[in-house]
Each structure stands twice: as C-alpha cells, then as structure tokens.
Coordinates of C-alpha atoms in Angstrom, one line a residue:
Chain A
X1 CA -23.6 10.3 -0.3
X2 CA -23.2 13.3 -2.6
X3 CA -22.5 15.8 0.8
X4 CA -20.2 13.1 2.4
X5 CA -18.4 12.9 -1.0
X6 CA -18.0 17.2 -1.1
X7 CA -17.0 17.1 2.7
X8 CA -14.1 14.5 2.1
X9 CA -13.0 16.6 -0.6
X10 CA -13.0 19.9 1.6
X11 CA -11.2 17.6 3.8
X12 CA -8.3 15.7 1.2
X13 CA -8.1 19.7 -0.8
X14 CA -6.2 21.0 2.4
X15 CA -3.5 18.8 1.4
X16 CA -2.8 20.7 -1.4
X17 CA -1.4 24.4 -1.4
X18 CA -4.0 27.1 -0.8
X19 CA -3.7 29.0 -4.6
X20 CA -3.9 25.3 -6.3
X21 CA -6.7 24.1 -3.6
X22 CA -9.0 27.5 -4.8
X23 CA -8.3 26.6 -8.4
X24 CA -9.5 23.0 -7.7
X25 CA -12.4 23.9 -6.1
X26 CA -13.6 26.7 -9.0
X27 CA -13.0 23.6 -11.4
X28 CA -14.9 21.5 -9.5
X29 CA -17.7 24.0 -9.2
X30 CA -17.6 25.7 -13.1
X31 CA -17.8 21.8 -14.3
X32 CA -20.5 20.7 -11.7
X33 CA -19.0 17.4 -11.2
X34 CA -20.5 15.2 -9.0
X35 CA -19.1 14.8 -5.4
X36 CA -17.7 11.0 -6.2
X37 CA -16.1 12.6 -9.1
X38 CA -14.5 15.0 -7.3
X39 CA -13.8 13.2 -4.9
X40 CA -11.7 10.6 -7.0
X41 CA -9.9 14.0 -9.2
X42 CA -8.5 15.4 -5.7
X43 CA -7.7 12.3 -4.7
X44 CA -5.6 11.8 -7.8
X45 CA -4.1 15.2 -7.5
X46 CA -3.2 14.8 -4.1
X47 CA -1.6 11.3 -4.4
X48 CA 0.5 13.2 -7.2
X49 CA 1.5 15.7 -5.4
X50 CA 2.6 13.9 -2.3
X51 CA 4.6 11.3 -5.0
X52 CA 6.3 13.8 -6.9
X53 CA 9.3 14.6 -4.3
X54 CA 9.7 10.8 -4.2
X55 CA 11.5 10.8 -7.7
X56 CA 14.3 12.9 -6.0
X57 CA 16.5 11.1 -3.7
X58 CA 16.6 13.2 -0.5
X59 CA 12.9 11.7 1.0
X60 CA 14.4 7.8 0.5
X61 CA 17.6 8.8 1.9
X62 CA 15.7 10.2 5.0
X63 CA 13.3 7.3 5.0
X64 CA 15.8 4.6 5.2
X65 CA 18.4 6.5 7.5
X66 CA 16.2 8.5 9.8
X67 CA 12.2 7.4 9.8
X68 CA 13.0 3.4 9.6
X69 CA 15.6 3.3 12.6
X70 CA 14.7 6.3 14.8
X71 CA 11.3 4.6 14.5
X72 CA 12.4 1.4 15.7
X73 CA 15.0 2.9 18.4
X74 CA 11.9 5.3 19.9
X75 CA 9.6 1.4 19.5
X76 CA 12.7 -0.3 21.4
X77 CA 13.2 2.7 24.2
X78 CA 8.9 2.5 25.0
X79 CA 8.9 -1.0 24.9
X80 CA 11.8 -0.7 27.5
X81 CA 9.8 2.0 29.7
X82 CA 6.5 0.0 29.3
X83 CA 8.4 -3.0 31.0
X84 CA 9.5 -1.2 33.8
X85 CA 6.2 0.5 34.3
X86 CA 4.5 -2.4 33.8
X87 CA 5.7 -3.9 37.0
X88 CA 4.7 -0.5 39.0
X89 CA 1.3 -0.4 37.3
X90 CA 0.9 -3.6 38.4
X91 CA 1.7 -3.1 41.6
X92 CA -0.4 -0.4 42.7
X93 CA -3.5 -0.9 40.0
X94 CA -3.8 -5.0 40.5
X95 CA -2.9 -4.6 44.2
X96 CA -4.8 -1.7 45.0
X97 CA -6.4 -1.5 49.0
X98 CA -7.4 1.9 49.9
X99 CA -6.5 1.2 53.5
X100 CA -2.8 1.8 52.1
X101 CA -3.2 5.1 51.8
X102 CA -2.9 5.4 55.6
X103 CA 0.7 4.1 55.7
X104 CA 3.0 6.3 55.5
X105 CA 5.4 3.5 53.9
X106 CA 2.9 4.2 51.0
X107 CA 3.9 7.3 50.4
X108 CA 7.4 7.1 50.6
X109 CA 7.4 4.1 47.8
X110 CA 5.1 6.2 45.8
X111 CA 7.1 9.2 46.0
X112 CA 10.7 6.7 45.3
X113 CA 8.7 5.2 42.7
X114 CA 7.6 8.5 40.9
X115 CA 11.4 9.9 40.9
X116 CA 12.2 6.8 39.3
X117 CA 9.9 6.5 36.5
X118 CA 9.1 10.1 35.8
X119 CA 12.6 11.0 34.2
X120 CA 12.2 8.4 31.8
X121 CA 8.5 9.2 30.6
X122 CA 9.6 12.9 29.9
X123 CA 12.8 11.6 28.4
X124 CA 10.5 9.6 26.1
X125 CA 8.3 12.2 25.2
X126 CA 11.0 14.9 24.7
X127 CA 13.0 12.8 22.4
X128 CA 9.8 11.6 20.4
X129 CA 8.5 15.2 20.4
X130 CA 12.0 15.7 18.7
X131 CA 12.4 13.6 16.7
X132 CA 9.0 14.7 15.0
X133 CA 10.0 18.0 14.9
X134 CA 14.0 16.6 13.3
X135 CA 11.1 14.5 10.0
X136 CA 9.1 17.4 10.1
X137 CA 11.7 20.0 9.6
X138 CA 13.7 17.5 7.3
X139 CA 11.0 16.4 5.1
X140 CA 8.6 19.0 4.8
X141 CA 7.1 18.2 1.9
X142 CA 6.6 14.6 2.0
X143 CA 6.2 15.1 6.1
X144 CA 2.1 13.1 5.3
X145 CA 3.6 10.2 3.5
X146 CA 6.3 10.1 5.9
X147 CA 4.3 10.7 8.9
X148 CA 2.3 7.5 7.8
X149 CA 4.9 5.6 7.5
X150 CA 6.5 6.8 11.0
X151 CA 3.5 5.4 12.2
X152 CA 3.7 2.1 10.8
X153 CA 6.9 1.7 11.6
X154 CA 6.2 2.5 15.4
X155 CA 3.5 0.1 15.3
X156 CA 5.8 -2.7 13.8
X157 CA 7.6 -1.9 16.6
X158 CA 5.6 -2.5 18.9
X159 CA 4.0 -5.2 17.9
X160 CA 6.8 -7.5 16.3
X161 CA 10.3 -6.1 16.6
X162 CA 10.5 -4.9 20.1
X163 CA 8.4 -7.8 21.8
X164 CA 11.1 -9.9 20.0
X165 CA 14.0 -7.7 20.8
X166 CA 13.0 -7.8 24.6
X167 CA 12.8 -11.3 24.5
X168 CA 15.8 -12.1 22.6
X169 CA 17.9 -9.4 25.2
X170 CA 15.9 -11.8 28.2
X171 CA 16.9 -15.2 26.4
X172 CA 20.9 -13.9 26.3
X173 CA 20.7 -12.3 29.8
X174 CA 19.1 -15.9 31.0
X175 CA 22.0 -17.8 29.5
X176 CA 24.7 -15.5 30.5
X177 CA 23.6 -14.0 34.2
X178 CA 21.3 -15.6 35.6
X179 CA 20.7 -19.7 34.6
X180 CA 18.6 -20.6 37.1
X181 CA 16.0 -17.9 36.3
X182 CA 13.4 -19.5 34.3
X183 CA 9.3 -19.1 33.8
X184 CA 7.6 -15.8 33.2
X185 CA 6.8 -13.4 36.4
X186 CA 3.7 -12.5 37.0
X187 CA 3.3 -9.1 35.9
X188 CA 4.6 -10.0 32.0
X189 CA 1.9 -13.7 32.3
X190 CA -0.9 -11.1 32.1
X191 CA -1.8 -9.8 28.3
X192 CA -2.9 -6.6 29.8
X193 CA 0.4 -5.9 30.7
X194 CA 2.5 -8.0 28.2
X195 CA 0.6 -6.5 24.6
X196 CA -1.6 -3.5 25.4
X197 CA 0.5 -1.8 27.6
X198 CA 3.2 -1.5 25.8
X199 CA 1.0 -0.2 23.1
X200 CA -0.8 2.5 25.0
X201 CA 2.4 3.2 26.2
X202 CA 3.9 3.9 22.8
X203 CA 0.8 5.9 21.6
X204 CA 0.4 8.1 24.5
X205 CA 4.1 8.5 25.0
X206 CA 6.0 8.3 21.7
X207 CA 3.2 8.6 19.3
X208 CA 1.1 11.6 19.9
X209 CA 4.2 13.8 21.3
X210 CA 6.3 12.7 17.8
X211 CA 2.9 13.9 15.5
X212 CA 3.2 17.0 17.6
X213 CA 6.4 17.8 17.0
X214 CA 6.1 17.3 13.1
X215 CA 3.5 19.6 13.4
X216 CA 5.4 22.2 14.3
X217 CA 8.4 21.0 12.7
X218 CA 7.1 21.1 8.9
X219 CA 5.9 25.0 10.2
X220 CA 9.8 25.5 11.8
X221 CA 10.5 27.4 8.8
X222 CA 10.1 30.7 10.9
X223 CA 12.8 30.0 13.3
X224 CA 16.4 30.2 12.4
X225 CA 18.7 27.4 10.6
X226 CA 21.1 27.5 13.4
X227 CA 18.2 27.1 15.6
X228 CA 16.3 24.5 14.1
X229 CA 20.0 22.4 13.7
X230 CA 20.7 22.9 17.2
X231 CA 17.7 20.8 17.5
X232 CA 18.3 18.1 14.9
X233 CA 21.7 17.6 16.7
X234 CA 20.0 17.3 19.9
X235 CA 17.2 15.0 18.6
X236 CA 19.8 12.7 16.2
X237 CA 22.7 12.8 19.2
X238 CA 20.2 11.4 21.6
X239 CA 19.1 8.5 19.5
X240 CA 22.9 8.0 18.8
X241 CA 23.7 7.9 22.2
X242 CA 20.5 5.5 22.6
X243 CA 21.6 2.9 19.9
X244 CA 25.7 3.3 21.4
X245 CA 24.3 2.1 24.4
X246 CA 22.6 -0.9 23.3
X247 CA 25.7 -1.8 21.5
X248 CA 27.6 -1.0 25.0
X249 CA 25.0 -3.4 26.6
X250 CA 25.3 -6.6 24.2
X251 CA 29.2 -6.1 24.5
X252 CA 28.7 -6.1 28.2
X253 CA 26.6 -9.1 28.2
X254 CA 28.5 -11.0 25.6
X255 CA 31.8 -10.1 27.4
X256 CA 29.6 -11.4 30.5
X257 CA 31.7 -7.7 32.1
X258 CA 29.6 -7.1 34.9
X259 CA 30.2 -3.5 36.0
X260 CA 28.9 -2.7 32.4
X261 CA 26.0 -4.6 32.4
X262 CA 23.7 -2.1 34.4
X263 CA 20.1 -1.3 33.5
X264 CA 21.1 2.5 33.3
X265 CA 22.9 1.3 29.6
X266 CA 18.8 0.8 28.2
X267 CA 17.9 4.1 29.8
X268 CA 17.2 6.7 27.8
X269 CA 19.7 9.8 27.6
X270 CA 17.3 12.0 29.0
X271 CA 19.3 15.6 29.9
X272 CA 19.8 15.6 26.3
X273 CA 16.7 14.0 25.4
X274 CA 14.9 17.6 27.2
X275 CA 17.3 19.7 25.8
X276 CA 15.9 19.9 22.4
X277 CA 12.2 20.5 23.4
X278 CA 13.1 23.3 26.6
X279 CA 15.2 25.1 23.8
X280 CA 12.3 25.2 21.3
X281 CA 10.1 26.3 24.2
X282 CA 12.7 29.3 25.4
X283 CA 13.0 30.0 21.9
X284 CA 9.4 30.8 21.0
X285 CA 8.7 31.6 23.7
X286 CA 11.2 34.9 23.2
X287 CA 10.2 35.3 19.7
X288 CA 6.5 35.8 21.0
X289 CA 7.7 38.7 23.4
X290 CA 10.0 40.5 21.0
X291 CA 7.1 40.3 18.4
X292 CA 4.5 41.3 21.2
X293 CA 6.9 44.3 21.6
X294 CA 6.3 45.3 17.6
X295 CA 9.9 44.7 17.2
X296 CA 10.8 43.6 13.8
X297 CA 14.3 43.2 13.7
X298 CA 14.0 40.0 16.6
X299 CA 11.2 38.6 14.3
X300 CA 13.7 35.6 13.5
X301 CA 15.8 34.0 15.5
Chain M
X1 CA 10.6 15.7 -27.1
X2 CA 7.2 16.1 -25.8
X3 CA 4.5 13.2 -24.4
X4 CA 1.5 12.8 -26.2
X5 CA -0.9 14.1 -23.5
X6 CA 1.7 17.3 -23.1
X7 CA 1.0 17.7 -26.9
X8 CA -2.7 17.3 -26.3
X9 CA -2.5 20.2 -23.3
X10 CA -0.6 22.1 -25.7
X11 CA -2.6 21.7 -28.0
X12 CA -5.8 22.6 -26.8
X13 CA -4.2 25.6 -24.9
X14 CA -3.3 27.0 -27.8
X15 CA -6.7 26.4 -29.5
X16 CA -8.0 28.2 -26.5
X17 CA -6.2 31.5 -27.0
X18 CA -6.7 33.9 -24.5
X19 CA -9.5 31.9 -23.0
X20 CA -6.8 28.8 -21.8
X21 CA -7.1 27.7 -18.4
X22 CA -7.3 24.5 -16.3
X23 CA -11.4 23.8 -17.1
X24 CA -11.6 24.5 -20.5
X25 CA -8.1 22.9 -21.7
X26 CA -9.5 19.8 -19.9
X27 CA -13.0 20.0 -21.4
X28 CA -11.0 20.6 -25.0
X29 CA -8.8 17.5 -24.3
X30 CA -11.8 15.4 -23.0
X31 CA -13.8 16.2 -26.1
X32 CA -10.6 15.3 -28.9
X33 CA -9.9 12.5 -27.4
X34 CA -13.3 11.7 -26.0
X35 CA -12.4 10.1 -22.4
X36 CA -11.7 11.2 -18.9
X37 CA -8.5 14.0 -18.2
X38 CA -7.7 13.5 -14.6
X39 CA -7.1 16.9 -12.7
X40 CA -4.3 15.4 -11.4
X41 CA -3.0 14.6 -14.8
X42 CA -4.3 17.6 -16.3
X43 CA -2.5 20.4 -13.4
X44 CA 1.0 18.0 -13.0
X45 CA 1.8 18.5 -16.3
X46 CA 1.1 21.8 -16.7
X47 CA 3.8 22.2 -13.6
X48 CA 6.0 19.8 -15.7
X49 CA 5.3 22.3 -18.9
X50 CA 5.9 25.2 -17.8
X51 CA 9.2 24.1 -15.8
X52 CA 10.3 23.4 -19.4
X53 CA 9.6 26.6 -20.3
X54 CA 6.6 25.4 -22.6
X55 CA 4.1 27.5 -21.1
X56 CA 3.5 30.4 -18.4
X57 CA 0.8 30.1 -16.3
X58 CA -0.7 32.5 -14.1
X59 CA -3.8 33.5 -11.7
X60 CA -6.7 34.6 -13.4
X61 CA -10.2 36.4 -12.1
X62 CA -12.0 35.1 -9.6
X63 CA -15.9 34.0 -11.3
X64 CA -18.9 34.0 -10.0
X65 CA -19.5 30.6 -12.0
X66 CA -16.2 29.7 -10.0
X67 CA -18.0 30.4 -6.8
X68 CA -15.5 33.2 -6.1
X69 CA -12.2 31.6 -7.4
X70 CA -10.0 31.8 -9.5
X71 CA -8.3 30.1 -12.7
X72 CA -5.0 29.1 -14.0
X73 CA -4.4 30.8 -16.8
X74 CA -2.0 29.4 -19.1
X75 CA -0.5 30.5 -22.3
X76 CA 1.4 28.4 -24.7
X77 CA 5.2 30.1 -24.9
X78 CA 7.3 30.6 -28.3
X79 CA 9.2 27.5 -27.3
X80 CA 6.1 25.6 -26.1
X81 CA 4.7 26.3 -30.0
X82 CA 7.9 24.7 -32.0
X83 CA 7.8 21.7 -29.3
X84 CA 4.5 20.8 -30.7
X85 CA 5.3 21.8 -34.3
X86 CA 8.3 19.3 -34.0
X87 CA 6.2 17.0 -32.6
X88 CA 3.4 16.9 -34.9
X89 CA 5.7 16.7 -37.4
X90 CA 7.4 13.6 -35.9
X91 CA 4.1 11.9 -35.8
X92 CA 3.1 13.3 -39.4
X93 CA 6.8 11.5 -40.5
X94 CA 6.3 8.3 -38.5
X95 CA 2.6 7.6 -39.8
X96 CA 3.5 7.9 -43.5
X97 CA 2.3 5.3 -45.6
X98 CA 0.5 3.4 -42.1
X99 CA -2.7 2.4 -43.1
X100 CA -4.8 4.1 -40.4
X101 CA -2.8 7.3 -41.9
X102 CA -3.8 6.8 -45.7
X103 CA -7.2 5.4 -44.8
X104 CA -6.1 2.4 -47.2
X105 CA -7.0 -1.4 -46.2
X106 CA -4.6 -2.2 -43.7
X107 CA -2.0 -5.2 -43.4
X108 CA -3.1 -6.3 -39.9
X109 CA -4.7 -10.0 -39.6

C-alpha cells in the first residue's frame, strides 16, 4: 500500500513545476511521512495549483466560449462521419464474402468508397488535432483541468447531445423532404452501429488526435506568436465555418430551398481543416533543420 | 491585513531565523497550533506572501536528509514584520477585556 501510495505521488508530483516538485519531495522525505500522507499533501497541492488560475477570468471565458462549443461542434461533425461510415462499415464488415474480392466491381466501389470517406476522416482528425493544439496553446496552465473537461464534454456529445441532434435534424428532414420515409434502416436498427460506433469513432478520430495536439500545444511556446495564431485562426475559422454551415442547413430545410439542402452543408471544411496541422508540420519540421545546421538565429520561427 | 494562518507562517518564519524554510515553518506551525498544515496550504501562501512583498523566498542547499534536494528558503521582509506587528496588535486590541484574554470566568452559557 505504502509503495503504491509513493508511486502515485511520483506520478501526481509531475503536475507540479520541476523546482517546487524537488522541494516537495525533500519535504516529504526530511519529515518521513508516510506514503498515504503524502499522497493526500500532493494531492492538495496540486488541486491548488491547478485551481488558482481559475479565480482570474481568462480560463472561464475560454471554457464557456471555446472548450464547451468546439467540444460539441467536433461531437456533432464525428457523429456526422460515424453515420456515414456506419453504412459503409456495414456494408463491407456485416456483408463480407471473400469470393468478392474476385470482382473487379469490388474494387472499383472500394476505391469510390475510400475517396469518399477518407477526406472527411483526415478533416476530422486535423481539425481535432487543432483544436487541441488552439486549448493547449490558449490555456496552458489550466490545459489538465481543461483537458478533462474537453473530454467530458466530447463524451456528452456523444452520448446525449449529438444522438439527439441527429435525430432531431432526421425528424425535421422527415417532415419537410421526405413524408413517406418512415422506420429505422437497417444499418442504424443495429446498437453496434447506432451507440458504439459512433463512440469509437469519436475516440479514435477526435479524441486521441485533440489530446495530441494539446500536447504539443501547451509546449508551442517555442514557435512564433504569428505562428502559433496562424493556427488558432485556422483551427477557430474552421469550426466557424462548421457551425455557419449548420445554420445554412436548418435555413435550407426550414426554407424547404432545395439547392441548399445538400449533404456537403454537414461536411466538414476540410482544406482548411488540414491547413492548420500541414503548417505545424512544415514548420517544425524547418526549425529542426535550421537547428540541425547549429544555426541560432532560425531557432524561432 | 493579513489571515491568521499567513500570521502563523510569518510567524514561525521569523522564529526560525536563518533556518526558515518550507519543513520546519510547517513543523513550527503544526506544533503552536497543534494540528495538521497542509503542504498545499503551507507553499500557496507562501506564493501569496511573498507576492505581497511579505517575504522573499529562495532555493536553498540540496541535503542529504533531503535525499539530494533542496529547500525553500524563506525570509520574513521589513514589510512582512510590521504586517504581523499590526496584526498582533489588532488581535491584542480586539481581545481586551474577552474572558479567554483575561483568563476571568467568562459570560458564555
């Protein structure tokens, strides 16, 4: 108990800056407190320091306006991309013959059905890897206590307020398109498809690349301001342009205007969606060559 | 004006001389007031202290008691000392004639 106790407080101490993590530590070891007790102090001191940025207004501001709706939006545009993937996964996983592999039809599909769906997984994954990076750089110091509540937000999403979006979008689009429409299809009557799939999606596509990026967002301070708000523009302008299209797609619907009401309004905005994450990539990956040539003056960007 | 556990860090900071830092001015407060002083507590209001200008802390010699590392050394400022004198004798003024002050029997049921 006593070890476990001493190895969750090497592990909760690295939340806490490396001078004031080494004074800690000689504290805990000149006053031979036992691992609980330790345990419970750095806990204490850590909850502190992660709470005292919070009396300032800057980390609520960026809560409400930036983790709370980007987190939804990024919940909504998976939720979107799980539904059209589901039908495809569907299709070739719960329909599977190996004996297709011998048409060449196969292939063709395949290859249509790849060019379809792989724009919008790597628009999803750029714009949740920037978005990350956008919290990360934006709230560097409360980045854990954000990046937990990122999470939860996300996983609202995907468990309440998309599923209900979705269905309140299908409800309207029933009423106003197509009336005669009715019963669930076959690929959305399955729970494989209809609640962990859009989960798994979300994790693997929007989750893990968003904790990425506020990885290396809370460590951006190395690369230039310009830089690093070329990439917040990026990151915020896409989300922008995702919500504007929403709103482009209720008017449509509402306005029952049926050149505007195209599937392409719920896709997401994926040339600027890349942009962000290919510049951060160029970018670094030219500061690694100047600093490889030992040149000091390109050491920023 | 200062709180009563910055008094109490002040306090035994000052007690402590040259030999102030983090351990022993929590050891000090834990035996005047004889409970627990939180780390937490003890560290976020030395921040909140020396912002104030109340105290000036600094890194001290690693021990080998420390297992290598170091302390926070803290010394209690010229404005950090009249903070507590005016405090002190804020309390002194506000206790007069209280019976827990005069050790007379008290009014309380």
């Amino acid at each position: 108990m006593n070890r476990i106790c001493w190895k969750l407080v090497d592990i909760v101490s690295r939340a806490l800056e490396p001078g004031e993590r080494d004074i800690v530590r000689g504290d805990f070891a000149e006053s031979q407190q036992t691992g609980p007790q330790a345990l419970r102090d750095v806990l204490g001191l850590v909850a502190r320091r992660q709470m005292a940025p919070w009396h300032n207004w800057r980390p609520w501001l960026i809560l409400a306006g930036l983790v709370v709706p980007l987190g939804l939006l990024l919940s909504l545009l998976s939720n979107h991309v799980a539904s059209m993937n589901s039908v495809y996964s569907w299709m070739y996983f719960n329909n599977w013959d190996w004996s297709l592999l011998q048409h060449r039809a196969f292939w063709i599909v395949l290859a249509q059905t790849i060019v379809l769906v792989f724009p919008d997984i790597l628009a999803l994954i750029c714009l949740s890897w920037a978005i990350g990076f956008t919290l990360g750089d934006l709230s560097r110091r409360t980045i854990p206590v954000n990046g937990v509540l990122f999470c939860l937000v996300l996983l609202f999403g995907a468990l309440v307020a998309a599923p209900q979006y979705m269905r309140l979008q299908v409800h309207f689009m029933t009423l106003g398109f197509h009336p005669r429409n009715t019963g669930p299809d076959p690929v959305s009557s399955l729970t494989l498809y209809r609640v962990l799939f859009p989960v798994l999606v979300q994790i693997i596509l929007v989750l893990l690349p968003s904790l990425l990026g506020m990885y290396k967002g809370a460590r951006s301070h190395r690369l230039s301001l310009p830089l690093r708000m070329i990439l917040w523009v990026l990151a915020l302008g896409s989300m922008a342009v995702l919500a504007a299209m929403q709103g482009i797609w209720w008017v449509a619907l509402v306005t029952q205007s049926r050149p505007w009401f195209h599937p392409i309004w719920q896709k997401p905005p994926w040339l600027l969606a890349i942009a962000g994450p290919v510049m951060y990539w160029l970018a670094t990956a030219a500061r690694k060559r100047h600093s490889g040539a030992g040149n000091p003056a390109c050491s920023r960007l | 004006m200062l709180g009563e556990f910055e008094y109490l860090l002040l306090t035994a900071a000052a007690q402590l001389g040259e030999d102030a830092y983090g351990a022993a001015i929590r050891q000090e407060i834990e035996d005047a007031t004889r409970g627990r002083c939180s780390i937490g507590a003890l560290y976020t209001t030395l921040d909140r202290l020396e912002t104030k200008g109340l105290v000036r802390t600094w890194m001290g010699d690693p021990t080998p008691q420390r297992g290598g590392r170091p302390k926070r050394m803290v010394r209690v400022t010229a404005k950090g000392v009249r903070a507590a004198r005016d405090f002190h004798a804020a309390v002194m003024r506000a206790s007069r004639g209280v019976s827990w002050a005069s050790n007379r029997v008290g009014t309380q049921p």
